[in-house]
PDB file of C-alpha atoms in Angstrom:
ATOM      1  CA  UNK F1177     -39.256  30.570   2.056  1.00 44.00           C
ATOM      2  CA  UNK F1178     -37.751  28.043  -0.500  1.00 47.00           C
ATOM      3  CA  UNK F1179     -38.853  24.501  -0.107  1.00 47.00           C
ATOM      4  CA  UNK F1180     -36.385  22.006  -1.657  1.00 48.00           C
ATOM      5  CA  UNK F1181     -37.602  18.881  -3.215  1.00 49.00           C
ATOM      6  CA  UNK F1182     -36.503  15.537  -1.673  1.00 52.00           C
ATOM      7  CA  UNK F1183     -34.198  15.041  -4.756  1.00 48.00           C
ATOM      8  CA  UNK F1184     -32.725  18.539  -4.424  1.00 51.00           C
ATOM      9  CA  UNK F1185     -31.939  17.569  -0.726  1.00 44.00           C
ATOM     10  CA  UNK F1186     -30.468  14.347  -1.616  1.00 49.00           C
ATOM     11  CA  UNK F1187     -28.070  16.029  -4.337  1.00 54.00           C
ATOM     12  CA  UNK F1188     -27.032  18.704  -1.835  1.00 57.00           C
ATOM     13  CA  UNK F1189     -26.375  16.119   0.852  1.00 52.00           C
ATOM     14  CA  UNK F1190     -24.284  14.067  -1.448  1.00 59.00           C
ATOM     15  CA  UNK F1191     -22.501  17.117  -2.616  1.00 60.00           C
ATOM     16  CA  UNK F1192     -21.833  18.198   0.975  1.00 61.00           C
ATOM     17  CA  UNK F1193     -20.524  14.681   2.002  1.00 65.00           C
ATOM     18  CA  UNK F1194     -18.230  14.485  -1.112  1.00 68.00           C
ATOM     19  CA  UNK F1195     -16.753  17.842  -0.619  1.00 76.00           C
ATOM     20  CA  UNK F1196     -14.863  19.725  -3.518  1.00 81.00           C
ATOM     21  CA  UNK F1197     -12.269  16.997  -3.854  1.00 84.00           C
ATOM     22  CA  UNK F1198     -14.992  14.268  -3.927  1.00 81.00           C
ATOM     23  CA  UNK F1199     -16.865  16.072  -6.396  1.00 88.00           C
ATOM     24  CA  UNK F1200     -13.785  16.432  -8.708  1.00 90.00           C
ATOM     25  CA  UNK F1201     -13.073  12.539  -8.060  1.00 89.00           C
ATOM     26  CA  UNK F1202     -16.759  12.046  -9.209  1.00 89.00           C
ATOM     27  CA  UNK F1203     -16.249  13.901 -12.428  1.00 92.00           C
ATOM     28  CA  UNK F1204     -13.196  11.922 -13.176  1.00 93.00           C
ATOM     29  CA  UNK F1205     -15.100   8.641 -12.601  1.00 91.00           C
ATOM     30  CA  UNK F1206     -17.968   9.832 -14.957  1.00 93.00           C
ATOM     31  CA  UNK F1207     -15.348  10.436 -17.523  1.00 94.00           C
ATOM     32  CA  UNK F1208     -13.705   6.932 -16.907  1.00 94.00           C
ATOM     33  CA  UNK F1209     -17.109   5.325 -17.344  1.00 93.00           C
ATOM     34  CA  UNK F1210     -17.675   7.161 -20.507  1.00 95.00           C
ATOM     35  CA  UNK F1211     -14.287   6.190 -21.874  1.00 94.00           C
ATOM     36  CA  UNK F1212     -14.846   2.534 -20.750  1.00 93.00           C
ATOM     37  CA  UNK F1213     -18.286   2.193 -22.298  1.00 93.00           C
ATOM     38  CA  UNK F1214     -18.073   4.539 -25.325  1.00 94.00           C
ATOM     39  CA  UNK F1215     -14.456   5.177 -26.034  1.00 94.00           C
ATOM     40  CA  UNK F1216     -15.301   6.242 -29.670  1.00 92.00           C
ATOM     41  CA  UNK F1217     -16.986   9.412 -28.323  1.00 93.00           C
ATOM     42  CA  UNK F1218     -13.688  10.683 -26.771  1.00 94.00           C
ATOM     43  CA  UNK F1219     -11.163   8.998 -29.296  1.00 92.00           C
ATOM     44  CA  UNK F1220     -12.904   8.198 -32.678  1.00 90.00           C
ATOM     45  CA  UNK F1221      -9.673   6.491 -33.765  1.00 87.00           C
ATOM     46  CA  UNK F1222      -8.510   2.851 -33.657  1.00 90.00           C
ATOM     47  CA  UNK F1223      -6.269   1.857 -30.873  1.00 91.00           C
ATOM     48  CA  UNK F1224      -4.235  -0.585 -32.845  1.00 91.00           C
ATOM     49  CA  UNK F1225      -4.055   1.472 -36.116  1.00 90.00           C
ATOM     50  CA  UNK F1226      -0.288   1.945 -37.035  1.00 91.00           C
ATOM     51  CA  UNK F1227       1.275   4.650 -39.131  1.00 92.00           C
ATOM     52  CA  UNK F1228       4.978   4.203 -39.374  1.00 93.00           C
ATOM     53  CA  UNK F1229       5.508   7.556 -40.849  1.00 92.00           C
ATOM     54  CA  UNK F1230       4.185   9.359 -37.658  1.00 92.00           C
ATOM     55  CA  UNK F1231       6.283   7.183 -35.340  1.00 94.00           C
ATOM     56  CA  UNK F1232       7.731   8.897 -32.206  1.00 95.00           C
ATOM     57  CA  UNK F1233       5.774  12.224 -32.738  1.00 95.00           C
ATOM     58  CA  UNK F1234       5.808  14.348 -29.641  1.00 96.00           C
ATOM     59  CA  UNK F1235       2.426  15.788 -28.119  1.00 96.00           C
ATOM     60  CA  UNK F1236       0.893  18.249 -30.492  1.00 95.00           C
ATOM     61  CA  UNK F1237      -2.537  19.462 -31.532  1.00 94.00           C
ATOM     62  CA  UNK F1238      -2.757  16.461 -34.114  1.00 91.00           C
ATOM     63  CA  UNK F1239      -1.623  13.868 -31.365  1.00 94.00           C
ATOM     64  CA  UNK F1240      -2.165  15.413 -27.890  1.00 95.00           C
ATOM     65  CA  UNK F1241      -0.394  12.631 -26.070  1.00 96.00           C
ATOM     66  CA  UNK F1242       2.024  12.032 -28.973  1.00 96.00           C
ATOM     67  CA  UNK F1243       2.547   8.640 -30.849  1.00 96.00           C
ATOM     68  CA  UNK F1244       4.421   5.347 -30.054  1.00 95.00           C
ATOM     69  CA  UNK F1245       7.184   3.470 -32.151  1.00 93.00           C
ATOM     70  CA  UNK F1246       4.467   2.244 -34.527  1.00 94.00           C
ATOM     71  CA  UNK F1247       2.953   5.713 -35.036  1.00 94.00           C
ATOM     72  CA  UNK F1248      -0.182   4.748 -33.056  1.00 95.00           C
ATOM     73  CA  UNK F1249      -1.908   7.803 -31.363  1.00 96.00           C
ATOM     74  CA  UNK F1250      -1.312   7.310 -27.709  1.00 96.00           C
ATOM     75  CA  UNK F1251      -4.249   9.542 -26.448  1.00 96.00           C
ATOM     76  CA  UNK F1252      -6.510   7.013 -28.561  1.00 96.00           C
ATOM     77  CA  UNK F1253      -4.743   4.143 -26.930  1.00 96.00           C
ATOM     78  CA  UNK F1254      -5.070   5.622 -23.415  1.00 96.00           C
ATOM     79  CA  UNK F1255      -8.856   6.218 -23.928  1.00 96.00           C
ATOM     80  CA  UNK F1256      -9.594   2.764 -25.527  1.00 95.00           C
ATOM     81  CA  UNK F1257      -7.432   1.319 -22.790  1.00 94.00           C
ATOM     82  CA  UNK F1258      -9.669   2.527 -19.960  1.00 95.00           C
ATOM     83  CA  UNK F1259     -11.930  -0.571 -20.498  1.00 93.00           C
ATOM     84  CA  UNK F1260      -9.396  -3.465 -20.155  1.00 91.00           C
ATOM     85  CA  UNK F1261      -7.462  -1.616 -17.301  1.00 92.00           C
ATOM     86  CA  UNK F1262     -10.236  -0.585 -15.207  1.00 92.00           C
ATOM     87  CA  UNK F1263     -12.342  -3.649 -16.166  1.00 91.00           C
ATOM     88  CA  UNK F1264      -9.459  -6.057 -15.007  1.00 89.00           C
ATOM     89  CA  UNK F1265      -9.217  -3.970 -11.692  1.00 89.00           C
ATOM     90  CA  UNK F1266     -13.038  -4.476 -11.088  1.00 92.00           C
ATOM     91  CA  UNK F1267     -12.870  -8.145 -11.992  1.00 93.00           C
ATOM     92  CA  UNK F1268      -9.880  -8.701  -9.578  1.00 92.00           C
ATOM     93  CA  UNK F1269     -11.769  -6.775  -6.927  1.00 92.00           C
ATOM     94  CA  UNK F1270     -14.866  -8.778  -7.333  1.00 93.00           C
ATOM     95  CA  UNK F1271     -12.937 -11.836  -7.024  1.00 93.00           C
ATOM     96  CA  UNK F1272     -11.338 -10.796  -3.944  1.00 92.00           C
ATOM     97  CA  UNK F1273     -14.466  -9.393  -2.317  1.00 92.00           C
ATOM     98  CA  UNK F1274     -16.158 -12.689  -3.186  1.00 93.00           C
ATOM     99  CA  UNK F1275     -13.459 -14.839  -1.446  1.00 92.00           C
ATOM    100  CA  UNK F1276     -13.523 -12.435   1.467  1.00 91.00           C
ATOM    101  CA  UNK F1277     -17.336 -12.876   1.868  1.00 92.00           C
ATOM    102  CA  UNK F1278     -17.021 -16.542   2.043  1.00 91.00           C
ATOM    103  CA  UNK F1279     -14.167 -16.594   4.575  1.00 91.00           C
ATOM    104  CA  UNK F1280     -15.434 -13.564   6.627  1.00 90.00           C
ATOM    105  CA  UNK F1281     -18.869 -15.072   7.120  1.00 90.00           C
ATOM    106  CA  UNK F1282     -17.819 -18.635   7.795  1.00 90.00           C
ATOM    107  CA  UNK F1283     -15.160 -17.370  10.401  1.00 89.00           C
ATOM    108  CA  UNK F1284     -17.615 -14.819  11.836  1.00 86.00           C
ATOM    109  CA  UNK F1285     -20.712 -16.973  12.033  1.00 87.00           C
ATOM    110  CA  UNK F1286     -18.915 -20.387  12.395  1.00 85.00           C
ATOM    111  CA  UNK F1287     -18.055 -22.320  15.420  1.00 87.00           C
ATOM    112  CA  UNK F1288     -14.915 -21.348  17.247  1.00 87.00           C
ATOM    113  CA  UNK F1289     -12.714 -24.040  15.831  1.00 89.00           C
ATOM    114  CA  UNK F1290     -13.602 -22.868  12.184  1.00 90.00           C
ATOM    115  CA  UNK F1291     -13.109 -19.180  13.302  1.00 87.00           C
ATOM    116  CA  UNK F1292      -9.622 -20.210  14.662  1.00 88.00           C
ATOM    117  CA  UNK F1293      -8.461 -22.050  11.571  1.00 90.00           C
ATOM    118  CA  UNK F1294      -9.769 -19.315   9.086  1.00 89.00           C
ATOM    119  CA  UNK F1295      -8.253 -16.684  11.321  1.00 86.00           C
ATOM    120  CA  UNK F1296      -4.762 -18.107  11.232  1.00 88.00           C
ATOM    121  CA  UNK F1297      -4.923 -18.575   7.552  1.00 87.00           C
ATOM    122  CA  UNK F1298      -6.198 -15.077   7.034  1.00 85.00           C
ATOM    123  CA  UNK F1299      -3.160 -13.805   9.216  1.00 84.00           C
ATOM    124  CA  UNK F1300      -0.591 -15.769   7.216  1.00 83.00           C
ATOM    125  CA  UNK F1301      -1.968 -14.693   3.863  1.00 81.00           C
ATOM    126  CA  UNK F1302      -2.256 -11.086   5.061  1.00 77.00           C
ATOM    127  CA  UNK F1303       1.323 -10.834   6.154  1.00 78.00           C
ATOM    128  CA  UNK F1304       2.450 -11.273   2.801  1.00 79.00           C
ATOM    129  CA  UNK F1305       2.579  -8.179   0.572  1.00 81.00           C
ATOM    130  CA  UNK F1306      -0.234  -8.346  -2.155  1.00 80.00           C
ATOM    131  CA  UNK F1307       2.004  -7.854  -5.165  1.00 80.00           C
ATOM    132  CA  UNK F1308       4.448 -10.476  -3.966  1.00 83.00           C
ATOM    133  CA  UNK F1309       1.566 -12.865  -3.484  1.00 82.00           C
ATOM    134  CA  UNK F1310       0.272 -12.094  -6.829  1.00 84.00           C
ATOM    135  CA  UNK F1311       3.651 -12.645  -8.250  1.00 84.00           C
ATOM    136  CA  UNK F1312       3.767 -16.118  -6.870  1.00 83.00           C
ATOM    137  CA  UNK F1313       0.434 -16.858  -8.085  1.00 83.00           C
ATOM    138  CA  UNK F1314       1.250 -15.748 -11.511  1.00 83.00           C
ATOM    139  CA  UNK F1315       4.449 -17.830 -11.462  1.00 81.00           C
ATOM    140  CA  UNK F1316       2.324 -20.770 -10.915  1.00 83.00           C
ATOM    141  CA  UNK F1317      -0.509 -20.284 -13.189  1.00 82.00           C
ATOM    142  CA  UNK F1318       1.510 -18.673 -15.926  1.00 80.00           C
ATOM    143  CA  UNK F1319       1.193 -15.081 -17.469  1.00 80.00           C
ATOM    144  CA  UNK F1320      -1.752 -13.525 -19.083  1.00 82.00           C
ATOM    145  CA  UNK F1321      -4.671 -11.202 -18.257  1.00 84.00           C
ATOM    146  CA  UNK F1322      -6.674 -14.080 -16.835  1.00 85.00           C
ATOM    147  CA  UNK F1323      -3.950 -15.155 -14.423  1.00 85.00           C
ATOM    148  CA  UNK F1324      -3.359 -11.673 -13.289  1.00 86.00           C
ATOM    149  CA  UNK F1325      -7.082 -11.044 -12.575  1.00 89.00           C
ATOM    150  CA  UNK F1326      -7.080 -14.284 -10.466  1.00 88.00           C
ATOM    151  CA  UNK F1327      -3.821 -13.505  -8.722  1.00 87.00           C
ATOM    152  CA  UNK F1328      -4.738 -10.188  -7.726  1.00 89.00           C
ATOM    153  CA  UNK F1329      -8.170 -11.327  -6.752  1.00 90.00           C
ATOM    154  CA  UNK F1330      -6.774 -14.200  -4.434  1.00 87.00           C
ATOM    155  CA  UNK F1331      -4.228 -11.836  -3.018  1.00 87.00           C
ATOM    156  CA  UNK F1332      -6.642  -9.166  -1.924  1.00 89.00           C
ATOM    157  CA  UNK F1333      -9.219 -11.792  -0.419  1.00 90.00           C
ATOM    158  CA  UNK F1334      -7.454 -12.112   2.895  1.00 89.00           C
ATOM    159  CA  UNK F1335      -7.818  -8.406   3.639  1.00 88.00           C
ATOM    160  CA  UNK F1336     -11.601  -8.265   2.917  1.00 91.00           C
ATOM    161  CA  UNK F1337     -12.052 -11.317   4.860  1.00 90.00           C
ATOM    162  CA  UNK F1338     -10.359  -9.760   7.843  1.00 89.00           C
ATOM    163  CA  UNK F1339     -12.465  -6.589   7.886  1.00 88.00           C
ATOM    164  CA  UNK F1340     -15.775  -8.794   7.456  1.00 90.00           C
ATOM    165  CA  UNK F1341     -14.850 -11.199  10.134  1.00 89.00           C
ATOM    166  CA  UNK F1342     -14.428  -8.478  12.533  1.00 87.00           C
ATOM    167  CA  UNK F1343     -17.533  -6.625  11.563  1.00 88.00           C
ATOM    168  CA  UNK F1344     -19.633  -9.786  11.472  1.00 89.00           C
ATOM    169  CA  UNK F1345     -18.572 -10.738  14.996  1.00 87.00           C
ATOM    170  CA  UNK F1346     -19.458  -7.179  16.229  1.00 86.00           C
ATOM    171  CA  UNK F1347     -22.833  -7.197  14.671  1.00 86.00           C
ATOM    172  CA  UNK F1348     -23.756 -10.704  15.829  1.00 83.00           C
ATOM    173  CA  UNK F1349     -23.168  -9.821  19.401  1.00 83.00           C
ATOM    174  CA  UNK F1350     -25.083  -6.626  19.162  1.00 83.00           C
ATOM    175  CA  UNK F1351     -28.240  -5.919  21.180  1.00 83.00           C
ATOM    176  CA  UNK F1352     -30.642  -5.696  18.148  1.00 79.00           C
ATOM    177  CA  UNK F1353     -29.522  -8.993  16.937  1.00 81.00           C
ATOM    178  CA  UNK F1354     -29.949 -10.495  20.505  1.00 82.00           C
ATOM    179  CA  UNK F1355     -33.329  -8.965  20.502  1.00 82.00           C
ATOM    180  CA  UNK F1356     -34.408 -10.359  17.307  1.00 82.00           C
ATOM    181  CA  UNK F1357     -33.316 -13.839  18.227  1.00 80.00           C
ATOM    182  CA  UNK F1358     -35.119 -13.551  21.633  1.00 83.00           C
ATOM    183  CA  UNK F1359     -38.085 -12.555  19.521  1.00 80.00           C
ATOM    184  CA  UNK F1360     -37.912 -15.912  17.890  1.00 79.00           C
ATOM    185  CA  UNK F1361     -36.816 -14.601  14.535  1.00 81.00           C
ATOM    186  CA  UNK F1362     -35.577 -17.375  12.107  1.00 80.00           C
ATOM    187  CA  UNK F1363     -31.665 -17.501  11.799  1.00 79.00           C
ATOM    188  CA  UNK F1364     -31.967 -16.825   8.064  1.00 81.00           C
ATOM    189  CA  UNK F1365     -34.224 -13.758   8.917  1.00 82.00           C
ATOM    190  CA  UNK F1366     -31.690 -12.648  11.407  1.00 81.00           C
ATOM    191  CA  UNK F1367     -28.908 -12.848   8.930  1.00 83.00           C
ATOM    192  CA  UNK F1368     -30.705 -11.228   5.987  1.00 82.00           C
ATOM    193  CA  UNK F1369     -32.273  -8.462   7.882  1.00 83.00           C
ATOM    194  CA  UNK F1370     -29.761  -7.488  10.546  1.00 81.00           C
ATOM    195  CA  UNK F1371     -26.328  -9.180  10.144  1.00 84.00           C
ATOM    196  CA  UNK F1372     -25.643  -8.915   6.518  1.00 84.00           C
ATOM    197  CA  UNK F1373     -26.795  -5.388   5.792  1.00 84.00           C
ATOM    198  CA  UNK F1374     -24.838  -3.978   8.673  1.00 85.00           C
ATOM    199  CA  UNK F1375     -21.789  -6.076   8.123  1.00 84.00           C
ATOM    200  CA  UNK F1376     -21.562  -5.534   4.336  1.00 85.00           C
ATOM    201  CA  UNK F1377     -21.902  -1.764   4.332  1.00 79.00           C
ATOM    202  CA  UNK F1378     -18.344  -0.970   5.278  1.00 76.00           C
ATOM    203  CA  UNK F1379     -17.045  -3.132   2.498  1.00 82.00           C
ATOM    204  CA  UNK F1380     -18.642  -0.710  -0.156  1.00 78.00           C
ATOM    205  CA  UNK F1381     -15.932   2.026   0.645  1.00 77.00           C
ATOM    206  CA  UNK F1382     -13.152  -0.459   0.969  1.00 84.00           C
ATOM    207  CA  UNK F1383     -14.099  -2.289  -2.332  1.00 86.00           C
ATOM    208  CA  UNK F1384     -14.090   1.209  -3.984  1.00 83.00           C
ATOM    209  CA  UNK F1385     -10.579   1.768  -2.577  1.00 84.00           C
ATOM    210  CA  UNK F1386      -9.738  -1.819  -3.653  1.00 88.00           C
ATOM    211  CA  UNK F1387     -10.615  -1.188  -7.326  1.00 91.00           C
ATOM    212  CA  UNK F1388      -8.011   1.681  -7.594  1.00 89.00           C
ATOM    213  CA  UNK F1389      -5.424  -0.442  -5.861  1.00 89.00           C
ATOM    214  CA  UNK F1390      -6.293  -3.308  -8.110  1.00 91.00           C
ATOM    215  CA  UNK F1391      -5.689  -1.236 -11.185  1.00 92.00           C
ATOM    216  CA  UNK F1392      -2.385  -0.327 -10.014  1.00 91.00           C
ATOM    217  CA  UNK F1393      -1.429  -3.892  -9.122  1.00 90.00           C
ATOM    218  CA  UNK F1394      -2.711  -5.297 -12.413  1.00 88.00           C
ATOM    219  CA  UNK F1395      -0.926  -2.657 -14.407  1.00 90.00           C
ATOM    220  CA  UNK F1396       2.292  -3.559 -12.493  1.00 89.00           C
ATOM    221  CA  UNK F1397       2.044  -7.138 -13.359  1.00 89.00           C
ATOM    222  CA  UNK F1398       1.546  -6.185 -16.997  1.00 89.00           C
ATOM    223  CA  UNK F1399       4.393  -3.763 -16.701  1.00 90.00           C
ATOM    224  CA  UNK F1400       6.661  -6.782 -15.425  1.00 87.00           C
ATOM    225  CA  UNK F1401       5.510  -8.769 -18.435  1.00 85.00           C
ATOM    226  CA  UNK F1402       2.843 -11.070 -16.352  1.00 87.00           C
ATOM    227  CA  UNK F1403      -0.257  -9.543 -17.385  1.00 84.00           C
ATOM    228  CA  UNK F1404      -1.580  -8.049 -20.919  1.00 83.00           C
ATOM    229  CA  UNK F1405       1.104  -7.863 -23.440  1.00 78.00           C
ATOM    230  CA  UNK F1406       1.816  -5.104 -26.085  1.00 78.00           C
ATOM    231  CA  UNK F1407       0.344  -4.062 -28.529  1.00 85.00           C
ATOM    232  CA  UNK F1408      -2.711  -4.310 -25.982  1.00 87.00           C
ATOM    233  CA  UNK F1409      -3.843  -0.574 -25.021  1.00 92.00           C
ATOM    234  CA  UNK F1410      -3.958  -1.755 -21.451  1.00 93.00           C
ATOM    235  CA  UNK F1411      -2.278   0.963 -19.378  1.00 94.00           C
ATOM    236  CA  UNK F1412       0.514  -1.405 -17.730  1.00 92.00           C
ATOM    237  CA  UNK F1413       1.129  -3.081 -21.060  1.00 92.00           C
ATOM    238  CA  UNK F1414       1.743   0.582 -22.493  1.00 94.00           C
ATOM    239  CA  UNK F1415       4.093   1.294 -19.800  1.00 93.00           C
ATOM    240  CA  UNK F1416       6.005  -1.892 -20.523  1.00 92.00           C
ATOM    241  CA  UNK F1417       6.402  -0.975 -24.142  1.00 91.00           C
ATOM    242  CA  UNK F1418       7.364   2.707 -23.421  1.00 92.00           C
ATOM    243  CA  UNK F1419      10.085   1.956 -20.938  1.00 90.00           C
ATOM    244  CA  UNK F1420      12.590   1.103 -23.625  1.00 90.00           C
ATOM    245  CA  UNK F1421      12.198   4.616 -25.045  1.00 93.00           C
ATOM    246  CA  UNK F1422      11.820   6.528 -21.786  1.00 91.00           C
ATOM    247  CA  UNK F1423      14.751   8.767 -22.649  1.00 91.00           C
ATOM    248  CA  UNK F1424      13.883   9.619 -26.219  1.00 92.00           C
ATOM    249  CA  UNK F1425      10.036   9.448 -26.069  1.00 94.00           C
ATOM    250  CA  UNK F1426       8.965  10.108 -22.515  1.00 95.00           C
ATOM    251  CA  UNK F1427       5.313  10.686 -23.471  1.00 96.00           C
ATOM    252  CA  UNK F1428       4.967   6.919 -24.262  1.00 96.00           C
ATOM    253  CA  UNK F1429       5.390   6.342 -20.417  1.00 94.00           C
ATOM    254  CA  UNK F1430       4.150   9.486 -18.894  1.00 95.00           C
ATOM    255  CA  UNK F1431       0.612   9.523 -20.109  1.00 97.00           C
ATOM    256  CA  UNK F1432      -0.283   5.784 -19.406  1.00 95.00           C
ATOM    257  CA  UNK F1433       1.275   6.384 -16.066  1.00 95.00           C
ATOM    258  CA  UNK F1434      -0.860   9.384 -15.346  1.00 96.00           C
ATOM    259  CA  UNK F1435      -4.131   7.537 -16.389  1.00 96.00           C
ATOM    260  CA  UNK F1436      -3.198   4.900 -13.687  1.00 95.00           C
ATOM    261  CA  UNK F1437      -2.498   7.583 -11.000  1.00 95.00           C
ATOM    262  CA  UNK F1438      -5.618   9.697 -11.735  1.00 95.00           C
ATOM    263  CA  UNK F1439      -7.772   6.660 -11.791  1.00 95.00           C
ATOM    264  CA  UNK F1440      -6.400   5.246  -8.515  1.00 93.00           C
ATOM    265  CA  UNK F1441      -6.667   8.661  -6.807  1.00 93.00           C
ATOM    266  CA  UNK F1442     -10.031   9.351  -8.010  1.00 92.00           C
ATOM    267  CA  UNK F1443     -11.238   5.746  -6.716  1.00 90.00           C
ATOM    268  CA  UNK F1444      -9.458   6.302  -3.352  1.00 88.00           C
ATOM    269  CA  UNK F1445     -11.038   9.554  -2.620  1.00 88.00           C
ATOM    270  CA  UNK F1446     -14.485   8.346  -3.457  1.00 86.00           C
ATOM    271  CA  UNK F1447     -13.910   5.302  -1.284  1.00 80.00           C
ATOM    272  CA  UNK F1448     -12.817   7.289   1.585  1.00 80.00           C
ATOM    273  CA  UNK F1449     -15.954   9.514   1.120  1.00 75.00           C
ATOM    274  CA  UNK F1450     -18.175   6.535   0.849  1.00 68.00           C
ATOM    275  CA  UNK F1451     -16.718   4.698   3.671  1.00 61.00           C
ATOM    276  CA  UNK F1452     -16.987   7.744   5.672  1.00 55.00           C
ATOM    277  CA  UNK F1453     -13.135   7.967   6.521  1.00 43.00           C
ATOM    278  CA  UNK F1454     -12.580  11.145   4.466  1.00 39.00           C
ATOM    279  CA  UNK F1455     -13.177  14.803   5.375  1.00 35.00           C
ATOM    280  CA  UNK F1456     -14.455  17.400   3.051  1.00 36.00           C
TER     281      UNK F1456
END
C-alpha cells in the first residue's frame, strides 16, 4: 500500500478542488506572474522600440502578434504590458478591499446608528454601476493612471463593504463568539481569534474575482482615454491606439483584447474555486 506524504496529499487535494478548468487557470496565472515579474524571459525586446520600416506587419514568425503603426512588436508590448495592466488591477482591488474593510467592520461591529448610516451609504453607492461611478470620479480628479486606480478602488469598495458587513454581523452573533465572550475573553481577543478570521475568509475569493474585474474596468478607462495613454504598453491604452486601425490592422486590437479576456477569465475561475462557489 502506498502512503502519500502530507505534501502529496495537499497537492492532490488542491488539484481536486481546482478541477481541470481551475488548473488551466492556475497555469495562466503562473504565466501572468512570469510576464509581470520577468517580462524579458518571454519577450526579450523593448516595448517602446520603434521600427517605422516594419509598421503594420501582420502576425508572422518574426512578429507573432504583428506590429503597430510605429513598427513596435505587439507581442513584446502585450508581455511587457502585463505588469502595468495587472498591477493597476491589483492596486485598485487593494484600495477597494481596504475601504470595504473599514466600512464593513464599522457597520458590522458598531452601534445601530452607525450601522444604519453606513448601510444607507453603501446601498446608495452600490446602486451605481461601477464603471459609471469610476467615470464620475475620474471626471473630478482628472485623467491618468493614478486617478483610474483610485476611481476603480473607490467604486468597488461599497461591494466589499456590503459583503463584509453581512458576514461580520453573522459571525458576531454565532454561538462560538457568544461562548468566548461568556468565558470572559477580551474583546480584542474575540475579534482577532474569532470574528476577523471567519469574516475575512470569504473576501479572499471575492477579491480574486475583483482583480479580474478591476483589470477590465481600468482597461476600459484607458480605452476611453481616462487612464494610461499611448505609447504605454498597458492593454487598455493599446486598445485605444489600435481602434483607429481596426479595419486595416485588426491584430493591434485583437491581441491586447485577448490578453484582457484571458486574464479576467483565469482570475474569475480561480476566484470561484477559492471561494468555493465553483464546481470542478
